Amino acid sequence: MTATTTEAVPPEAAQQGHPRRWLILAVICVAQLTVYLDNTVLNVAIPSLSSELDADISDIQWMINAYALVLSGMLLTAGSAADRYGRKKMLAIGLALFGLGSLAAGLSQTASQLIAARAGMGIGGALLLTTTLAVVVQVFADAERMKAISIWGAVSALGFAVGPLVGGALLNHFWWGSIFLINLPVSLIGIVFVIKLVPESKNPLGERPDVIGAVLSMAGMGSIVFAIISGPEQGWTSARTLVAALVGVVAMVVFIVWERRVPYPMLDMGFFRNQRFVGAVTGALLLAFGMGGSLFLLTQHLQFVMGYGPLEAGLRMAPLALIIVVLNLSGVGPKLLAKLGSAGGVICGMGLMAVGLTGVALLGSSYSGLLVALLVLGVGIGLSLPSMAVAIMAAIPPEKAGMGSGVNSTLSEFGNGLGVAVLGAVLTSRLNVLLAGVGVATLPAVLAGGGSEAERERARDAIASGLETSQLVAAAAVLLGGVVASALLHRAERAATAAPAAATAPVAATAGTGARADETTKAAV
């Protein structure tokens, strides 16, 4: 039995994919772009939020973190729900929740209301991120799936680059609430097109919901991400950080034990015995770690070392996203990946990323050198992201596509948060060494702390050195991820190729023996 759909599809059409697959992909990409825009657009509005809502530093941090915390905690549960109850249904619900949360955020009168609205948007965002990739896998056949996933992956890069630009343009003409209310028409139009175009698909086995697993995964991932968020602010050895980390680890250990025993697991732990899956998971985690942390540091580099404003920094980051979009929309990226295969695409992509990050570290003193490094980094990301997504989804049965998408999104969110925290800690540690005796709180505080121009210049040099070290750590992590993931994927591909050959070898030998016996019989006659 195959996944159910709302319309009958002829066998020849099923081999080619859904008849309206490219229109469906466009709808999905617009919905996903909205989610990624929301990840970056809020940073531009921080000054307005501080004055309009009388928000202090803690309020601002929670406006940003409430969304990330709920999103990361919900991803595995959202993917499992999509498989059980229908991906189309969950996609429409995700759009509705995201739209309602955006409306509440735009009309908020206090910081507490905005934080609560952002948390609600995180639930909708989790449903959107996990269902979009699952739907892409369902409506595209093998021949076009790589190209479709490449386009799907390019949307995140576009959202990252366009977010500050869109936010800056809106804030120049409207009040801060407009950055949320712009999501409403997108959500409404998206719901209409999802209902009209997207075929329903779900796990045909009708497995029971894993409620305990869902609670454990949300508690575990939420607590771990909370610890990562709290570490830089409260200190990595503070009671708040350590307790959250301990709760998260214990919850995830219990989750793993539970998933191994329950008859209908939310996350099938047997997948971790699959070399392809383990390789893709390892690479995706270190890819997100390096990319999320390094891009976060890059924005600091452009503003605090090179002296650009937020909007100017966003414009100078745009070539990174544009090269990813052009690479994938032109079809060059998918063609390269088809020739290289999963293992080749991963090592080439992550190798180029490592080169690009090294270039950011060593050539970042001028924008011309930085631009070259950004373009190399963009090509690496454009090859790596779809390769990882394809490898993860290929290791999971189609009926559990939501689970695979949930794993992919969870790794991305967790890796991004971990990258920002760890590379930020490397930066802080380096600053403490270079600026001995100077309290290091935030980068603006470091720059403002100098009493003379010479002291400020010393602070800028220290920040540049700290950012350089952090980017080199990111490059090493990405290269390590590429080597490990590529090796495991290559072994899995060799094993998959060898298995059919081994199965047919006895048959071929028997056939050869029979042929020789026939020839001997004929000669005797």
XYZ file of C-alpha atoms in Angstrom:
525
model
C 0.000 0.000 0.000
C 1.320 3.467 -0.855
C 0.732 6.845 0.731
C -2.817 8.076 0.293
C -3.590 11.078 -1.893
C -6.696 13.124 -2.597
C -6.640 12.397 -6.318
C -5.910 9.363 -8.417
C -2.635 9.569 -10.294
C -1.983 7.320 -13.315
C 1.111 5.071 -13.052
C 2.940 6.955 -15.790
C 2.220 10.267 -14.044
C 3.420 8.836 -10.729
C 6.738 7.977 -12.365
C 7.091 11.573 -13.538
C 5.791 13.150 -10.334
C 2.653 15.146 -9.613
C 1.315 17.000 -12.712
C 1.399 20.337 -10.856
C 4.588 19.648 -8.907
C 6.422 22.840 -9.926
C 3.494 25.047 -8.930
C 3.297 23.155 -5.632
C 7.029 23.750 -5.125
C 6.526 27.487 -5.716
C 3.799 27.616 -3.059
C 5.967 25.672 -0.616
C 8.977 27.913 -1.224
C 6.947 31.074 -0.586
C 5.649 29.605 2.690
C 9.136 28.563 3.743
C 10.614 31.916 2.745
C 8.241 33.582 5.209
C 9.593 31.434 8.046
C 13.220 32.170 7.203
C 12.511 35.873 6.795
C 11.114 35.931 10.301
C 14.373 34.487 11.638
C 16.361 37.539 10.515
C 13.933 40.421 10.075
C 13.476 40.922 13.831
C 17.129 41.901 14.343
C 16.591 45.109 12.350
C 13.634 46.125 14.525
C 15.398 45.784 17.891
C 15.926 49.571 18.393
C 12.253 50.272 17.583
C 11.047 47.500 19.909
C 13.229 48.802 22.725
C 11.672 52.276 22.564
C 8.075 51.473 21.539
C 7.490 48.615 23.999
C 9.912 49.834 26.682
C 11.742 46.501 26.352
C 14.987 45.874 28.213
C 17.841 43.627 27.043
C 16.279 40.529 28.618
C 12.941 41.206 26.864
C 14.686 41.618 23.497
C 16.576 38.355 23.961
C 13.369 36.484 24.731
C 11.575 38.027 21.748
C 14.243 36.365 19.614
C 14.733 33.198 21.652
C 11.082 32.317 22.349
C 10.588 31.557 18.676
C 13.807 29.517 18.355
C 13.133 27.629 21.589
C 9.621 26.504 20.654
C 10.582 25.836 17.031
C 13.509 23.548 17.897
C 11.538 21.703 20.576
C 8.582 21.043 18.267
C 10.345 19.890 15.085
C 10.483 16.122 15.751
C 6.909 16.113 17.024
C 5.719 18.156 14.031
C 7.364 15.748 11.582
C 5.799 12.744 13.288
C 2.374 14.431 13.309
C 2.668 15.147 9.581
C 3.292 11.450 8.855
C 0.408 10.302 11.035
C -2.288 12.877 10.283
C -1.388 14.085 6.792
C 1.287 16.420 5.453
C -1.132 18.639 3.566
C -3.266 19.050 6.678
C -0.299 19.916 8.889
C 1.072 22.332 6.267
C -2.233 24.223 6.188
C -2.440 24.248 10.009
C 1.158 25.466 10.180
C 0.380 28.371 7.849
C -2.708 29.247 9.887
C -0.839 29.196 13.215
C 2.038 31.189 11.760
C -0.391 33.777 10.402
C -2.317 34.053 13.671
C 0.918 34.352 15.630
C 2.111 37.078 13.259
C -1.172 38.977 13.741
C -0.819 38.751 17.526
C 2.824 39.847 17.314
C 2.023 42.843 15.108
C -0.728 44.032 17.447
C 1.198 43.433 20.688
C 1.122 46.273 23.213
C 3.696 44.915 25.659
C 6.935 42.977 25.506
C 5.295 39.989 27.245
C 2.557 39.826 24.593
C 5.113 39.872 21.810
C 7.167 37.100 23.459
C 4.033 34.917 23.751
C 3.094 35.621 20.129
C 6.583 34.696 18.968
C 6.305 31.384 20.829
C 3.022 30.694 18.988
C 4.723 31.488 15.691
C 7.348 28.868 16.597
C 4.678 26.137 16.601
C 3.496 27.165 13.134
C 7.088 27.447 11.921
C 7.880 23.904 13.090
C 4.918 22.495 11.156
C 5.924 24.452 8.051
C 9.592 23.455 8.065
C 8.900 19.749 8.529
C 6.052 19.425 6.031
C 7.547 21.391 3.153
C 10.454 18.988 2.538
C 8.175 15.969 3.061
C 5.752 17.274 0.410
C 8.621 17.906 -2.027
C 9.736 14.276 -1.630
C 6.174 13.071 -2.236
C 5.302 15.073 -5.369
C 8.623 14.787 -7.259
C 9.919 11.609 -8.858
C 13.544 10.509 -8.483
C 14.678 12.146 -11.736
C 13.694 15.668 -10.614
C 13.883 15.366 -6.828
C 17.472 16.621 -6.538
C 16.665 19.768 -8.514
C 13.524 20.385 -6.439
C 15.368 19.940 -3.127
C 18.145 22.227 -4.381
C 15.587 24.972 -5.031
C 13.950 24.256 -1.655
C 17.346 24.600 0.054
C 18.166 27.852 -1.750
C 15.123 29.512 -0.199
C 16.702 29.513 3.266
C 19.722 31.412 1.947
C 17.458 33.897 0.181
C 15.493 34.446 3.391
C 18.687 35.057 5.333
C 19.834 37.762 2.888
C 16.475 39.385 2.195
C 15.334 39.535 5.850
C 17.367 42.587 6.909
C 16.584 44.353 3.623
C 12.834 43.755 3.913
C 12.869 44.737 7.572
C 14.812 47.920 6.876
C 12.493 48.924 4.029
C 9.351 48.356 6.121
C 10.704 50.233 9.131
C 11.594 53.196 6.910
C 7.906 53.612 5.984
C 5.817 51.901 8.683
C 5.856 51.061 12.388
C 7.589 47.963 13.802
C 4.427 45.808 13.688
C 4.559 45.791 9.882
C 7.435 43.267 9.929
C 4.957 40.719 11.334
C 1.750 41.771 9.581
C 3.388 41.271 6.189
C 3.140 37.528 6.928
C -0.676 37.631 6.937
C -1.355 37.842 3.174
C 1.353 35.239 2.511
C -0.222 32.858 5.038
C -3.761 33.364 3.694
C -2.749 32.914 0.050
C -0.596 29.947 1.023
C -3.508 28.209 2.776
C -5.725 28.636 -0.297
C -3.137 27.206 -2.665
C -2.178 24.369 -0.309
C -5.819 23.274 -0.046
C -6.290 23.573 -3.813
C -3.017 22.119 -5.123
C -1.157 19.942 -2.619
C -2.160 16.248 -2.578
C -2.668 14.668 0.828
C -0.147 12.037 1.860
C 0.524 10.247 5.117
C 1.866 7.023 6.571
C -0.613 4.348 5.383
C 0.058 2.158 8.439
C -1.966 4.504 10.626
C 0.372 4.177 13.602
C -0.810 5.420 17.001
C 0.526 8.767 18.240
C 3.607 8.521 20.438
C 2.483 11.048 23.056
C 5.163 10.211 25.628
C 7.870 10.384 22.962
C 6.559 13.780 21.842
C 6.640 15.159 25.401
C 10.150 13.792 26.017
C 11.532 15.155 22.724
C 10.058 18.615 23.331
C 11.370 18.699 26.905
C 14.790 17.390 25.874
C 15.414 19.546 22.811
C 13.822 22.603 24.401
C 16.000 22.319 27.514
C 19.199 21.745 25.542
C 18.526 24.719 23.282
C 17.642 26.796 26.359
C 21.024 25.874 27.868
C 22.793 26.851 24.634
C 20.955 30.185 24.608
C 21.638 30.838 28.313
C 25.328 29.882 28.239
C 26.787 33.021 26.651
C 24.591 35.314 28.761
C 24.540 33.550 32.158
C 27.846 31.697 31.922
C 28.432 28.077 30.951
C 28.937 27.029 34.588
C 25.943 28.934 35.970
C 23.207 26.979 37.749
C 20.630 28.031 35.154
C 22.694 26.716 32.244
C 23.817 23.495 33.940
C 20.344 22.569 35.220
C 18.801 23.162 31.790
C 21.527 21.097 30.124
C 21.112 18.271 32.650
C 17.330 18.212 32.226
C 17.744 18.180 28.458
C 20.293 15.349 28.409
C 18.283 13.204 30.841
C 15.083 13.779 28.863
C 16.799 12.835 25.584
C 18.322 9.676 27.111
C 14.886 8.631 28.386
C 13.474 9.518 24.953
C 15.968 7.205 23.220
C 15.211 4.343 25.643
C 11.486 4.871 25.167
C 11.714 5.013 21.383
C 13.599 1.697 21.325
C 10.796 -0.039 23.221
C 7.553 1.545 22.054
C 5.821 -0.336 19.162
C 5.047 2.900 17.268
C 8.104 5.144 17.789
C 8.075 8.788 16.824
C 11.734 8.410 15.776
C 12.775 4.949 14.640
C 16.146 4.426 16.355
C 16.896 1.627 13.885
C 17.772 4.320 11.329
C 20.951 5.022 13.283
C 22.235 1.590 12.195
C 22.085 2.851 8.594
C 25.488 4.240 7.505
C 23.855 6.575 4.987
C 21.612 8.049 7.678
C 24.431 8.386 10.246
C 26.717 9.982 7.666
C 24.076 12.473 6.585
C 23.154 13.285 10.200
C 26.806 13.849 11.181
C 27.473 16.061 8.177
C 24.233 18.032 8.573
C 24.965 18.785 12.225
C 28.518 20.046 11.587
C 27.366 21.874 8.439
C 24.744 23.763 10.457
C 27.271 24.332 13.255
C 29.813 25.920 10.933
C 27.341 27.794 8.759
C 25.121 29.184 11.536
C 27.971 30.233 13.780
C 30.154 31.675 11.041
C 27.347 33.691 9.443
C 26.440 35.092 12.851
C 30.079 36.127 13.330
C 30.237 37.523 9.804
C 27.492 40.046 10.550
C 29.479 41.145 13.609
C 32.614 41.439 11.445
C 30.896 43.655 8.896
C 29.464 45.974 11.535
C 32.073 46.153 14.294
C 35.302 45.668 12.340
C 34.463 47.120 8.922
C 32.089 49.768 10.278
C 28.950 49.118 8.180
C 25.436 49.768 9.473
C 22.867 46.946 9.741
C 21.317 47.628 6.329
C 24.719 48.098 4.662
C 25.915 44.843 6.229
C 22.830 43.075 4.909
C 23.503 44.362 1.396
C 27.101 43.148 1.527
C 25.933 39.707 2.681
C 23.556 39.452 -0.287
C 26.105 37.952 -2.767
C 26.410 34.901 -0.507
C 22.699 34.167 -0.829
C 22.467 35.164 -4.479
C 25.189 32.735 -5.593
C 23.311 29.907 -3.833
C 20.038 30.882 -5.494
C 21.599 31.270 -8.954
C 23.507 27.993 -8.600
C 20.332 26.066 -7.875
C 17.720 27.895 -9.938
C 19.942 27.738 -13.043
C 20.162 23.959 -12.714
C 23.969 23.975 -12.506
C 23.967 22.789 -8.895
C 21.605 19.829 -9.424
C 23.559 18.718 -12.523
C 26.836 18.787 -10.588
C 25.305 16.851 -7.707
C 23.867 14.252 -10.090
C 27.393 13.614 -11.422
C 29.120 13.717 -8.046
C 26.642 11.597 -6.098
C 25.796 12.102 -2.416
C 29.294 11.391 -1.080
C 31.029 13.490 -3.751
C 28.582 16.363 -3.373
C 29.067 16.430 0.396
C 32.884 16.456 0.363
C 33.078 18.979 -2.490
C 30.465 21.256 -0.956
C 31.792 21.178 2.594
C 35.374 21.389 1.359
C 34.515 24.599 -0.510
C 32.736 25.870 2.585
C 35.893 25.284 4.632
C 37.934 27.163 2.013
C 35.408 30.004 2.017
C 35.419 30.276 5.817
C 39.204 30.290 5.827
C 39.078 33.068 3.244
C 36.656 35.048 5.427
C 39.164 34.733 8.284
C 42.275 35.613 6.292
C 40.948 38.023 3.633
C 38.304 39.831 5.676
C 40.292 43.026 6.138
C 38.894 44.356 2.831
C 35.491 43.833 1.264
C 36.977 42.759 -2.089
C 38.763 39.852 -0.409
C 35.692 39.111 1.679
C 33.510 39.055 -1.438
C 35.634 36.328 -3.056
C 35.444 34.273 0.145
C 31.656 34.767 0.320
C 31.186 33.531 -3.250
C 33.264 30.387 -2.564
C 31.327 29.856 0.671
C 28.042 30.277 -1.204
C 28.955 27.645 -3.802
C 29.886 25.274 -0.974
C 26.584 25.835 0.826
C 24.662 25.489 -2.442
C 26.156 22.024 -2.975
C 26.133 20.848 0.655
C 22.603 21.659 1.788
C 20.698 19.700 -0.886
C 23.196 16.827 -0.711
C 22.555 16.433 3.006
C 18.781 16.724 2.658
C 18.713 14.144 -0.153
C 20.950 11.758 1.817
C 18.752 11.962 4.927
C 15.497 11.542 3.011
C 16.925 8.671 0.919
C 17.776 6.753 4.099
C 14.181 6.946 5.380
C 11.124 5.179 3.862
C 8.778 7.536 1.938
C 5.928 6.870 4.373
C 8.078 8.470 7.102
C 9.111 11.513 5.085
C 7.808 13.818 7.810
C 10.099 12.133 10.327
C 13.054 12.581 7.983
C 12.208 16.231 7.431
C 11.851 16.699 11.191
C 15.296 15.205 11.776
C 16.798 17.423 9.065
C 15.202 20.584 10.481
C 16.076 19.665 14.079
C 19.728 19.177 13.173
C 19.733 22.506 11.359
C 18.233 24.433 14.281
C 20.332 22.637 16.906
C 23.534 23.027 14.888
C 22.885 26.722 14.260
C 22.323 27.404 17.948
C 25.343 25.356 18.965
C 27.515 27.091 16.364
C 26.519 30.561 17.569
C 27.138 29.579 21.207
C 30.448 27.745 20.753
C 32.002 30.101 18.212
C 30.785 33.032 20.272
C 32.552 31.490 23.284
C 35.735 31.133 21.202
C 35.480 34.813 20.297
C 34.935 35.850 23.916
C 37.835 33.693 25.103
C 40.140 35.214 22.501
C 39.074 38.745 23.490
C 39.761 37.989 27.154
C 43.313 36.962 26.220
C 43.988 39.947 23.954
C 42.286 42.518 26.169
C 43.586 41.329 29.528
C 42.092 43.306 32.373
C 39.217 44.623 30.230
C 35.778 43.225 30.993
C 34.309 41.627 27.850
C 30.502 41.819 27.742
C 29.337 42.687 24.231
C 31.235 43.819 21.152
C 29.735 47.350 21.201
C 30.747 47.601 24.866
C 34.290 46.538 23.984
C 34.515 49.222 21.292
C 32.933 51.894 23.458
C 35.133 51.048 26.431
C 38.269 52.549 24.955
C 39.026 56.014 26.296
C 41.265 57.056 23.414
C 41.402 56.362 19.694
C 44.442 54.118 20.254
C 42.510 52.017 22.751
C 39.539 51.746 20.392
C 41.885 50.692 17.601
C 43.329 48.052 19.907
C 39.793 46.842 20.641
C 38.981 46.648 16.917
C 42.155 44.653 16.264
C 41.277 42.290 19.108
C 37.762 41.764 17.756
C 39.137 41.116 14.260
C 41.614 38.571 15.667
C 38.895 36.884 17.715
C 36.582 36.671 14.708
C 39.428 35.256 12.604
C 40.085 32.504 15.154
C 36.367 31.677 15.409
C 35.983 31.421 11.627
C 38.974 29.077 11.431
C 37.360 26.860 14.090
C 34.182 26.857 11.983
C 36.197 25.903 8.885
C 37.798 22.985 10.738
C 34.389 21.763 11.989
C 32.867 21.916 8.499
C 35.829 20.106 6.927
C 35.664 17.400 9.603
C 31.942 16.994 8.982
C 32.492 16.711 5.247
C 35.195 14.042 5.572
C 33.236 11.910 8.064
C 29.908 12.234 6.257
C 31.435 11.564 2.830
C 33.265 8.462 4.077
C 30.123 6.993 5.642
C 27.979 7.818 2.607
C 30.576 6.305 0.276
C 30.652 3.098 2.324
C 26.862 2.942 2.323
C 26.744 3.437 -1.454
C 29.371 0.699 -1.990
C 27.446 -1.666 0.278
C 24.208 -0.936 -1.577
C 25.915 -1.599 -4.926
C 27.601 -4.781 -3.719
C 24.419 -6.311 -2.259
C 22.579 -6.881 -5.589
C 25.787 -8.169 -7.205
C 26.281 -10.674 -4.385
C 22.651 -11.761 -4.654
C 22.877 -12.419 -8.400
C 26.339 -14.049 -8.402
C 25.133 -17.590 -7.509
C 22.432 -17.347 -10.161
C 24.961 -16.313 -12.804
C 27.327 -19.121 -11.794
C 24.529 -21.680 -11.978
C 23.462 -20.372 -15.363
C 27.038 -20.662 -16.657
C 27.348 -24.228 -15.360
C 24.085 -25.164 -17.047
C 25.249 -23.669 -20.356
C 28.529 -25.580 -20.236
C 26.664 -28.803 -19.437
C 24.385 -28.241 -22.423
C 27.417 -27.716 -24.690
C 29.049 -30.919 -23.379
C 25.842 -32.840 -23.981
C 25.589 -31.554 -27.555
C 29.238 -32.474 -28.264
C 28.663 -35.981 -26.978
C 25.659 -36.426 -29.217
